[in-house]
Amino acid sequence: QVQVVQPERGSAQAGGSLNLTCTASGHTDPLKCMGWFQQLPGKEREPVALISSYNGATYYADSVEGRFTVSQDNTKKVVYLQMNSLNPEDTAMYFCAAEGPLGCTLCTGNVCEPGLSRAGDFPVWGQGTQVSVSS
């Protein structure tokens, strides 16, 4: 059974940086998608940064493109989220997700293409990291 562990919380000032680490244990599939989702109060969990363990391709939400970087170690069991140029609007719970679709695909009807997979496509979740960014 695959499990992932991530830090409970992180904080930074506006303009600062944070680095989140998520570590998977158990028999992980080295071809699957891993990454990070953001959940704001009262909102659904949305993908912000995903990485395909298959080919290293990365996908970002528009809100974090150019500021956040997702990466993985050589074992494909550790995924990082480097968060730069943080602003108070980044304050949220961030969830690590693993064992997602091969290549990080997004399917609409019968059409599937590489992209930001939905939360429902991931069977394994961390407990969440509360990120707080102060102004």
Short mmCIF file of C-alpha atoms in Angstrom, two decimals:
data_model
loop_
_atom_site.label_atom_id
_atom_site.label_comp_id
_atom_site.label_asym_id
_atom_site.label_seq_id
_atom_site.Cartn_x
_atom_site.Cartn_y
_atom_site.Cartn_z
CA GLN A 1 0.00 0.00 0.00
CA VAL A 2 1.44 3.35 -1.07
CA GLN A 3 1.47 6.16 1.45
CA VAL A 4 2.85 9.69 1.24
CA VAL A 5 4.10 11.96 4.00
CA GLN A 6 4.39 15.71 3.83
CA PRO A 7 5.07 18.47 6.38
CA GLU A 8 2.17 19.77 8.48
CA ARG A 9 2.77 23.43 7.89
CA GLY A 10 4.99 26.06 6.34
CA SER A 11 5.04 29.81 6.48
CA ALA A 12 6.72 32.67 4.68
CA GLN A 13 6.44 36.37 4.14
CA ALA A 14 5.19 37.82 0.90
CA GLY A 15 7.91 37.68 -1.70
CA GLY A 16 9.60 34.82 0.08
CA SER A 17 10.05 31.14 -0.70
CA LEU A 18 9.11 27.73 0.67
CA ASN A 19 10.12 24.25 -0.33
CA LEU A 20 7.73 21.39 0.35
CA THR A 21 8.79 17.75 0.28
CA CYS A 22 6.55 14.72 -0.13
CA THR A 23 7.92 11.22 0.38
CA ALA A 24 6.15 8.10 -0.81
CA SER A 25 6.56 4.66 0.73
CA GLY A 26 5.47 1.24 -0.42
CA HIS A 27 5.43 -0.18 -3.91
CA THR A 28 5.08 2.92 -6.06
CA ASP A 29 4.63 2.80 -9.82
CA PRO A 30 7.59 4.65 -11.38
CA LEU A 31 5.45 5.59 -14.40
CA LYS A 32 2.63 7.32 -12.60
CA CYS A 33 1.91 11.01 -11.96
CA MET A 34 2.77 12.78 -8.71
CA GLY A 35 2.35 16.33 -7.58
CA TRP A 36 0.63 18.98 -5.59
CA PHE A 37 -2.92 20.23 -5.22
CA GLN A 38 -4.15 23.40 -3.59
CA GLN A 39 -7.32 23.66 -1.58
CA LEU A 40 -8.73 26.99 -0.47
CA PRO A 41 -11.38 27.18 2.27
CA GLY A 42 -14.74 26.11 0.91
CA LYS A 43 -13.26 25.22 -2.47
CA GLU A 44 -12.44 22.00 -4.25
CA ARG A 45 -8.95 20.60 -4.45
CA GLU A 46 -7.25 21.90 -7.61
CA PRO A 47 -3.97 20.81 -9.24
CA VAL A 48 -1.18 23.37 -9.13
CA ALA A 49 1.94 21.41 -10.09
CA LEU A 50 2.26 17.85 -11.40
CA ILE A 51 5.16 15.79 -12.68
CA SER A 52 5.10 12.70 -14.82
CA SER A 53 7.38 10.05 -13.34
CA TYR A 54 7.32 8.47 -16.80
CA ASN A 55 9.13 11.25 -18.68
CA GLY A 56 9.63 14.10 -16.21
CA ALA A 57 7.15 16.37 -17.95
CA THR A 58 5.71 19.03 -15.66
CA TYR A 59 2.38 20.84 -15.66
CA TYR A 60 1.39 23.97 -13.79
CA ALA A 61 -1.72 25.95 -13.04
CA ASP A 62 -1.69 29.44 -14.52
CA SER A 63 -1.72 30.94 -11.03
CA VAL A 64 1.69 29.45 -10.16
CA GLU A 65 3.39 29.22 -13.58
CA GLY A 66 6.83 30.80 -13.35
CA ARG A 67 6.80 30.92 -9.54
CA PHE A 68 6.46 27.27 -8.48
CA THR A 69 8.63 24.38 -9.60
CA VAL A 70 7.82 20.71 -9.14
CA SER A 71 10.60 18.14 -9.27
CA GLN A 72 11.36 14.57 -8.32
CA ASP A 73 14.35 12.66 -7.06
CA ASN A 74 15.92 9.73 -8.91
CA THR A 75 13.96 7.15 -6.92
CA LYS A 76 10.66 8.69 -8.12
CA LYS A 77 9.46 8.43 -4.51
CA VAL A 78 10.15 12.01 -3.45
CA VAL A 79 8.49 15.02 -5.03
CA TYR A 80 9.36 18.61 -4.23
CA LEU A 81 7.49 21.87 -4.63
CA GLN A 82 9.69 24.95 -4.72
CA MET A 83 7.46 27.95 -4.12
CA ASN A 84 8.96 31.35 -4.97
CA SER A 85 7.60 34.89 -5.04
CA LEU A 86 4.88 33.87 -2.63
CA ASN A 87 1.94 36.16 -2.03
CA PRO A 88 -0.89 36.05 0.55
CA GLU A 89 -3.22 34.57 -2.08
CA ASP A 90 -1.06 31.42 -2.00
CA THR A 91 -2.20 30.77 1.58
CA ALA A 92 -3.99 27.42 1.44
CA MET A 93 -3.74 23.73 2.20
CA TYR A 94 -1.41 21.94 -0.19
CA PHE A 95 -1.86 18.21 -0.70
CA CYS A 96 0.65 15.82 -2.14
CA ALA A 97 -0.85 13.23 -4.47
CA ALA A 98 0.63 10.07 -5.96
CA GLU A 99 -0.16 7.14 -8.26
CA GLY A 100 -2.00 9.39 -10.66
CA PRO A 101 -2.62 8.74 -14.35
CA LEU A 102 0.29 7.62 -16.51
CA GLY A 103 1.91 10.70 -17.96
CA CYS A 104 -0.38 13.03 -15.98
CA THR A 105 -3.26 12.98 -18.42
CA LEU A 106 -6.44 15.01 -18.39
CA CYS A 107 -9.42 13.29 -19.97
CA THR A 108 -12.50 15.04 -21.29
CA GLY A 109 -14.98 12.51 -22.55
CA ASN A 110 -13.02 10.04 -24.65
CA VAL A 111 -10.19 12.47 -25.33
CA CYS A 112 -7.14 12.27 -23.07
CA GLU A 113 -4.06 14.42 -23.34
CA PRO A 114 -1.11 15.35 -21.10
CA GLY A 115 -2.03 18.00 -18.56
CA LEU A 116 -3.27 18.79 -15.10
CA SER A 117 -5.03 15.63 -14.00
CA ARG A 118 -8.03 15.97 -11.73
CA ALA A 119 -8.01 15.22 -8.01
CA GLY A 120 -10.34 12.28 -8.58
CA ASP A 121 -7.66 10.59 -10.69
CA PHE A 122 -5.30 10.19 -7.72
CA PRO A 123 -5.84 7.35 -5.22
CA VAL A 124 -3.07 8.32 -2.79
CA TRP A 125 -3.01 11.52 -0.74
CA GLY A 126 -0.92 13.13 1.95
CA GLN A 127 -2.47 14.70 5.02
CA GLY A 128 -1.95 18.23 3.74
CA THR A 129 0.41 21.11 4.47
CA GLN A 130 -1.00 24.38 5.72
CA VAL A 131 0.93 27.11 3.93
CA SER A 132 0.58 30.61 5.31
CA VAL A 133 1.96 33.67 3.56
CA SER A 134 1.91 36.92 5.49
CA SER A 135 1.95 40.35 3.91
#
